[in-house]
Amino acid sequence: MKSLPRGTPIYQRVRNSSLTRPPPGSPDQAVNPLPPGRRPDHNPGLPLAGPRAGPGTACHRAITLRRCVSYSLYARLARYGFRKHATYVAAALAGAFTNSVFGVLRAYILIALWQARPGLAGYDVTAAVTFCFVTQAFIGPMQLLSGGLTLPERIRTGDIALDLVRPAPLQLWLLAEDLGRAAYQLLVRGLPPMLAGAAVFGITAPRDPARWLGVLACVTAGVVVSFAWRYLVCLSVCWLADDRGVMVCSMLLTTLLSGMMVPLTLFPGALGEVVRALPWAAMAQAPADVYLGIASAGPALAFQAAWGAALLALGALATRAVRHRVVIQGG
């Protein structure tokens, strides 16, 4: 066999050795007692054996990876989020009952307020009560009173290192799961308060199908804005020892500035203008105004899309910083 100079790459040595293999029947060839079908070099299942090796394998892997990181992946993640939360039916029904009871209590308070001040903030009594139950229905899907993400615990335990090597961006991965969760929460925890409000107080509902489509689009956009904000809050664990203080501050801001307690039009003057321009207003106030017909879906969706894109961009930058921090600390 022809010798190759020292320093020749391994793949070149293998190629030359296969080209200079002795012909069959020559005394230099060793006799293999196994039949061809059972020899190791005839194993068709070996992924890098014989003609299967080469650039075709890398191309196949790239195509497979691109197929994994596709829209079907995010659809499966959304379905997974829906089915995961559908497992806890009793907890969801208990949450729906709690939302309905607190909705009734809030409604009586608002009725007393609007009877004392008729036409306050441009709402009548029926619109104020309807606003109350609509925002109660948003508590579960938009997680207005909690974080709803397990990311802080995964950061503390170090499992975030596994999340960062998944075949999709961490933020989009969690967003798809959260959309599936929100769909389930809207059906199980959102509809019962609305039905309770209709049965007890006779709240109004849109009659135009186009407005229903606008409400559905605004609710979806509100869930995206809510997720983007909660994602940023959860990532703060990488720089803080405990996330409970940040979570409490986030809950207070969301409760007061999202329109969940009272309509944001109650805030006077310049303060009201500032509050209605903040991202929390895109979570509950904007979809509720579209539901009541106070605002059209187009401007509300534009407002929500602007804040959603801005918060998601900040989340992407924060994820990059988290990835760098994990690499620096060695996982």
Short mmCIF file of C-alpha atoms in Angstrom, two decimals:
data_model
loop_
_atom_site.label_atom_id
_atom_site.label_comp_id
_atom_site.label_asym_id
_atom_site.label_seq_id
_atom_site.Cartn_x
_atom_site.Cartn_y
_atom_site.Cartn_z
CA MET A 1 0.00 0.00 0.00
CA LYS A 2 1.30 3.42 -0.93
CA SER A 3 2.41 5.42 2.09
CA LEU A 4 1.15 9.00 2.52
CA PRO A 5 3.23 11.89 3.79
CA ARG A 6 2.97 12.76 7.45
CA GLY A 7 0.30 15.30 8.31
CA THR A 8 -2.19 14.08 5.72
CA PRO A 9 -5.77 14.62 6.98
CA ILE A 10 -7.64 11.55 8.18
CA TYR A 11 -10.38 11.78 5.56
CA GLN A 12 -7.71 11.88 2.82
CA ARG A 13 -6.04 8.78 4.29
CA VAL A 14 -9.36 6.92 4.36
CA ARG A 15 -10.09 7.91 0.78
CA ASN A 16 -6.67 6.82 -0.49
CA SER A 17 -6.79 3.57 1.46
CA SER A 18 -10.14 2.73 -0.11
CA LEU A 19 -8.76 3.50 -3.59
CA THR A 20 -5.64 1.36 -3.07
CA ARG A 21 -7.50 -1.61 -1.61
CA PRO A 22 -6.17 -4.94 -3.00
CA PRO A 23 -8.31 -6.60 -5.66
CA PRO A 24 -10.50 -9.55 -4.65
CA GLY A 25 -8.67 -12.88 -4.55
CA SER A 26 -5.21 -11.39 -4.09
CA PRO A 27 -3.03 -12.75 -1.29
CA ASP A 28 -2.93 -9.28 0.36
CA GLN A 29 -6.67 -9.33 1.02
CA ALA A 30 -7.84 -10.90 4.26
CA VAL A 31 -10.70 -13.36 3.97
CA ASN A 32 -13.84 -12.26 5.85
CA PRO A 33 -15.81 -15.30 6.98
CA LEU A 34 -19.07 -13.34 7.35
CA PRO A 35 -21.49 -13.15 4.41
CA PRO A 36 -21.81 -9.75 2.73
CA GLY A 37 -25.20 -9.08 4.29
CA ARG A 38 -23.77 -9.39 7.81
CA ARG A 39 -20.47 -7.56 7.42
CA PRO A 40 -20.04 -4.24 9.23
CA ASP A 41 -19.14 -2.47 6.01
CA HIS A 42 -22.44 -3.58 4.49
CA ASN A 43 -24.61 -2.21 7.29
CA PRO A 44 -27.21 0.03 5.60
CA GLY A 45 -28.34 1.47 8.92
CA LEU A 46 -24.97 3.04 9.70
CA PRO A 47 -25.55 6.78 9.05
CA LEU A 48 -21.97 7.54 8.00
CA ALA A 49 -21.06 4.26 6.30
CA GLY A 50 -19.85 4.20 2.71
CA PRO A 51 -21.68 6.43 0.27
CA ARG A 52 -23.95 7.81 3.00
CA ALA A 53 -21.12 9.98 4.33
CA GLY A 54 -20.37 13.35 2.79
CA PRO A 55 -22.04 16.70 2.27
CA GLY A 56 -25.41 15.03 1.72
CA THR A 57 -25.59 14.15 5.41
CA ALA A 58 -25.00 17.73 6.55
CA CYS A 59 -27.57 18.94 4.04
CA HIS A 60 -30.08 16.43 5.33
CA ARG A 61 -29.48 17.57 8.90
CA ALA A 62 -29.90 21.21 7.93
CA ILE A 63 -33.17 20.45 6.16
CA THR A 64 -34.40 18.50 9.18
CA LEU A 65 -33.50 21.37 11.51
CA ARG A 66 -35.30 23.86 9.29
CA ARG A 67 -38.35 21.65 9.30
CA CYS A 68 -38.26 21.50 13.09
CA VAL A 69 -38.02 25.27 13.42
CA SER A 70 -41.16 25.93 11.40
CA TYR A 71 -44.62 27.15 12.00
CA SER A 72 -45.78 23.61 12.72
CA LEU A 73 -43.46 23.56 15.73
CA TYR A 74 -45.11 26.63 17.23
CA ALA A 75 -48.55 25.20 16.49
CA ARG A 76 -47.60 22.05 18.36
CA LEU A 77 -46.27 24.11 21.26
CA ALA A 78 -49.53 26.06 21.42
CA ARG A 79 -51.47 22.81 21.40
CA TYR A 80 -49.19 21.49 24.13
CA GLY A 81 -49.84 24.58 26.27
CA PHE A 82 -53.58 24.12 25.80
CA ARG A 83 -53.53 20.43 26.71
CA LYS A 84 -51.17 20.92 29.66
CA HIS A 85 -53.53 23.36 31.36
CA ALA A 86 -56.58 21.34 30.34
CA THR A 87 -55.33 18.66 32.73
CA TYR A 88 -56.23 20.80 35.75
CA VAL A 89 -59.96 21.19 35.12
CA ALA A 90 -60.92 21.52 38.79
CA ALA A 91 -58.44 24.34 39.35
CA ALA A 92 -59.69 26.18 36.26
CA LEU A 93 -63.33 25.85 37.35
CA ALA A 94 -62.43 27.08 40.83
CA GLY A 95 -60.72 30.09 39.27
CA ALA A 96 -63.78 30.75 37.11
CA PHE A 97 -66.02 30.65 40.18
CA THR A 98 -63.72 33.06 42.03
CA ASN A 99 -63.64 35.46 39.08
CA SER A 100 -67.43 35.38 38.87
CA VAL A 101 -67.90 36.11 42.59
CA PHE A 102 -65.44 39.00 42.59
CA GLY A 103 -67.03 40.26 39.39
CA VAL A 104 -70.40 40.49 41.14
CA LEU A 105 -68.83 42.36 44.08
CA ARG A 106 -67.05 44.78 41.75
CA ALA A 107 -70.25 45.30 39.77
CA TYR A 108 -72.22 46.43 42.83
CA ILE A 109 -69.45 48.88 43.75
CA LEU A 110 -69.44 50.32 40.24
CA ILE A 111 -73.24 50.53 40.21
CA ALA A 112 -73.15 52.60 43.41
CA LEU A 113 -70.43 54.84 41.96
CA TRP A 114 -72.20 55.43 38.65
CA GLN A 115 -75.56 56.03 40.31
CA ALA A 116 -73.90 58.77 42.35
CA ARG A 117 -72.07 60.15 39.29
CA PRO A 118 -74.12 59.38 36.17
CA GLY A 119 -72.14 59.43 32.93
CA LEU A 120 -68.80 59.26 34.73
CA ALA A 121 -65.87 58.83 32.30
CA GLY A 122 -68.31 58.52 29.39
CA TYR A 123 -69.85 55.25 30.64
CA ASP A 124 -73.40 54.61 31.74
CA VAL A 125 -74.26 52.02 34.40
CA THR A 126 -74.71 49.18 31.91
CA ALA A 127 -71.42 49.93 30.16
CA ALA A 128 -69.59 50.15 33.50
CA VAL A 129 -70.93 46.77 34.64
CA THR A 130 -70.14 45.23 31.26
CA PHE A 131 -66.62 46.62 31.49
CA CYS A 132 -66.32 45.01 34.93
CA PHE A 133 -67.15 41.50 33.73
CA VAL A 134 -65.15 41.80 30.51
CA THR A 135 -62.02 42.67 32.47
CA GLN A 136 -62.78 39.84 34.90
CA ALA A 137 -62.77 37.50 31.93
CA PHE A 138 -59.29 38.78 30.96
CA ILE A 139 -57.68 37.92 34.31
CA GLY A 140 -56.95 34.29 33.41
CA PRO A 141 -55.86 34.59 29.77
CA MET A 142 -53.65 37.63 30.34
CA GLN A 143 -52.41 36.62 33.82
CA LEU A 144 -53.16 40.06 35.22
CA LEU A 145 -52.64 38.93 38.81
CA SER A 146 -49.69 36.56 38.43
CA GLY A 147 -46.64 35.81 36.32
CA GLY A 148 -47.83 32.59 34.77
CA LEU A 149 -44.33 31.53 33.67
CA THR A 150 -42.02 28.94 35.23
CA LEU A 151 -38.96 30.71 33.88
CA PRO A 152 -37.69 32.11 37.23
CA GLU A 153 -37.54 28.66 38.79
CA ARG A 154 -35.73 27.26 35.75
CA ILE A 155 -33.19 30.07 35.98
CA ARG A 156 -32.55 29.36 39.66
CA THR A 157 -32.14 25.62 39.09
CA GLY A 158 -29.95 26.06 36.00
CA ASP A 159 -32.41 24.38 33.62
CA ILE A 160 -32.34 27.57 31.56
CA ALA A 161 -29.15 26.21 29.98
CA LEU A 162 -31.22 23.44 28.37
CA ASP A 163 -33.86 25.92 27.22
CA LEU A 164 -31.27 28.04 25.43
CA VAL A 165 -30.15 25.16 23.18
CA ARG A 166 -33.61 24.23 21.96
CA PRO A 167 -34.27 24.32 18.18
CA ALA A 168 -36.21 27.58 18.53
CA PRO A 169 -35.69 30.92 20.28
CA LEU A 170 -36.58 30.74 23.96
CA GLN A 171 -38.91 33.72 23.80
CA LEU A 172 -40.93 32.39 20.84
CA TRP A 173 -41.00 28.93 22.37
CA LEU A 174 -42.59 30.23 25.57
CA LEU A 175 -44.88 32.60 23.65
CA ALA A 176 -46.38 29.72 21.67
CA GLU A 177 -47.02 27.76 24.86
CA ASP A 178 -48.53 30.84 26.51
CA LEU A 179 -50.93 31.41 23.62
CA GLY A 180 -52.21 27.85 24.01
CA ARG A 181 -52.61 28.41 27.74
CA ALA A 182 -54.46 31.67 27.14
CA ALA A 183 -56.88 29.98 24.74
CA TYR A 184 -57.81 27.42 27.37
CA GLN A 185 -58.08 30.04 30.12
CA LEU A 186 -60.32 32.19 27.94
CA LEU A 187 -62.72 29.30 27.38
CA VAL A 188 -62.80 27.92 30.93
CA ARG A 189 -62.11 30.97 33.10
CA GLY A 190 -63.27 33.74 30.79
CA LEU A 191 -66.72 32.63 29.68
CA PRO A 192 -68.24 31.84 33.12
CA PRO A 193 -67.86 35.43 34.45
CA MET A 194 -69.43 36.75 31.26
CA LEU A 195 -72.36 34.34 31.59
CA ALA A 196 -72.75 35.27 35.26
CA GLY A 197 -72.82 38.96 34.38
CA ALA A 198 -75.39 38.36 31.67
CA ALA A 199 -77.59 36.33 34.02
CA VAL A 200 -77.41 38.68 37.02
CA PHE A 201 -77.00 42.16 35.50
CA GLY A 202 -77.87 41.77 31.82
CA ILE A 203 -74.57 43.00 30.40
CA THR A 204 -74.42 43.86 26.72
CA ALA A 205 -72.68 41.98 23.92
CA PRO A 206 -71.62 43.05 20.41
CA ARG A 207 -74.11 42.16 17.69
CA ASP A 208 -71.81 42.84 14.74
CA PRO A 209 -69.68 39.81 13.70
CA ALA A 210 -66.96 42.18 12.53
CA ARG A 211 -66.70 43.62 16.02
CA TRP A 212 -66.39 40.11 17.46
CA LEU A 213 -63.47 39.48 15.11
CA GLY A 214 -61.91 42.74 16.26
CA VAL A 215 -62.39 41.77 19.90
CA LEU A 216 -60.77 38.38 19.30
CA ALA A 217 -57.81 40.01 17.54
CA CYS A 218 -57.40 42.56 20.33
CA VAL A 219 -57.55 39.86 23.00
CA THR A 220 -54.84 37.90 21.18
CA ALA A 221 -52.69 41.02 20.89
CA GLY A 222 -53.30 41.76 24.56
CA VAL A 223 -52.06 38.29 25.49
CA VAL A 224 -48.90 38.90 23.46
CA VAL A 225 -48.26 42.23 25.21
CA SER A 226 -48.92 40.63 28.59
CA PHE A 227 -46.51 37.78 27.82
CA ALA A 228 -43.80 40.16 26.63
CA TRP A 229 -44.03 42.13 29.86
CA ARG A 230 -44.09 39.03 32.09
CA TYR A 231 -41.14 37.58 30.17
CA LEU A 232 -39.04 40.66 30.95
CA VAL A 233 -40.05 40.50 34.61
CA CYS A 234 -39.06 36.82 34.80
CA LEU A 235 -35.65 37.42 33.23
CA SER A 236 -34.82 39.84 36.04
CA VAL A 237 -34.02 36.76 38.17
CA CYS A 238 -30.69 36.51 36.35
CA TRP A 239 -29.57 39.75 37.99
CA LEU A 240 -31.52 39.62 41.26
CA ALA A 241 -31.35 37.12 44.08
CA ASP A 242 -35.14 36.93 44.41
CA ASP A 243 -37.94 37.72 41.98
CA ARG A 244 -40.77 38.13 44.50
CA GLY A 245 -40.29 41.87 44.90
CA VAL A 246 -40.30 42.43 41.14
CA MET A 247 -43.36 40.20 40.79
CA VAL A 248 -45.27 42.18 43.41
CA CYS A 249 -44.41 45.50 41.74
CA SER A 250 -45.44 44.09 38.37
CA MET A 251 -48.75 42.87 39.80
CA LEU A 252 -49.50 46.29 41.31
CA LEU A 253 -48.70 48.12 38.08
CA THR A 254 -50.75 45.69 36.02
CA THR A 255 -53.72 45.84 38.38
CA LEU A 256 -53.84 49.63 38.52
CA LEU A 257 -52.77 50.60 35.01
CA SER A 258 -54.31 47.91 32.81
CA GLY A 259 -57.92 48.94 33.41
CA MET A 260 -58.74 45.83 35.39
CA MET A 261 -60.01 47.69 38.47
CA VAL A 262 -61.56 50.82 36.93
CA PRO A 263 -61.58 52.30 33.42
CA LEU A 264 -58.46 54.30 32.71
CA THR A 265 -60.62 57.21 31.57
CA LEU A 266 -61.22 57.94 35.26
CA PHE A 267 -57.64 59.24 35.57
CA PRO A 268 -57.82 63.02 35.12
CA GLY A 269 -55.96 65.31 32.74
CA ALA A 270 -52.39 64.65 31.73
CA LEU A 271 -52.16 61.69 34.10
CA GLY A 272 -54.92 59.97 32.18
CA GLU A 273 -53.18 60.62 28.87
CA VAL A 274 -49.95 59.10 30.17
CA VAL A 275 -51.68 56.08 31.70
CA ARG A 276 -53.60 55.32 28.51
CA ALA A 277 -50.35 55.42 26.51
CA LEU A 278 -48.51 52.88 28.68
CA PRO A 279 -48.20 49.20 27.68
CA TRP A 280 -50.51 48.02 30.47
CA ALA A 281 -53.43 49.76 28.77
CA ALA A 282 -52.96 47.39 25.82
CA MET A 283 -53.76 44.38 28.01
CA ALA A 284 -57.30 45.00 29.27
CA GLN A 285 -58.44 48.54 28.49
CA ALA A 286 -57.99 48.35 24.71
CA PRO A 287 -59.88 45.05 24.18
CA ALA A 288 -62.64 46.16 26.57
CA ASP A 289 -63.14 49.43 24.67
CA VAL A 290 -63.41 47.51 21.40
CA TYR A 291 -65.93 45.14 23.01
CA LEU A 292 -68.06 48.07 24.19
CA GLY A 293 -67.79 49.86 20.85
CA ILE A 294 -66.06 52.87 22.40
CA ALA A 295 -62.97 52.37 20.21
CA SER A 296 -62.52 50.79 16.80
CA ALA A 297 -60.38 47.71 16.33
CA GLY A 298 -57.88 49.30 13.91
CA PRO A 299 -56.31 51.94 16.19
CA ALA A 300 -56.47 49.59 19.17
CA LEU A 301 -54.60 46.86 17.27
CA ALA A 302 -52.01 49.37 16.07
CA PHE A 303 -51.44 50.53 19.66
CA GLN A 304 -51.13 46.94 20.89
CA ALA A 305 -48.86 45.90 18.01
CA ALA A 306 -46.49 48.80 18.70
CA TRP A 307 -46.10 47.89 22.36
CA GLY A 308 -45.94 44.18 21.61
CA ALA A 309 -43.13 44.64 19.10
CA ALA A 310 -41.22 46.95 21.44
CA LEU A 311 -41.47 44.62 24.44
CA LEU A 312 -40.62 41.53 22.39
CA ALA A 313 -37.55 43.32 21.02
CA LEU A 314 -36.47 44.16 24.56
CA GLY A 315 -37.07 40.55 25.50
CA ALA A 316 -34.84 39.36 22.66
CA LEU A 317 -32.04 41.66 23.83
CA ALA A 318 -32.50 40.48 27.41
CA THR A 319 -32.37 36.85 26.25
CA ARG A 320 -29.08 37.54 24.50
CA ALA A 321 -27.72 39.05 27.71
CA VAL A 322 -28.93 36.03 29.68
CA ARG A 323 -27.25 33.68 27.22
CA HIS A 324 -23.97 35.57 27.60
CA ARG A 325 -24.32 35.52 31.38
CA VAL A 326 -24.95 31.77 31.42
CA VAL A 327 -21.89 31.15 29.23
CA ILE A 328 -19.70 33.38 31.40
CA GLN A 329 -20.81 31.65 34.60
CA GLY A 330 -20.33 28.22 33.05
CA GLY A 331 -24.02 27.29 33.19
#
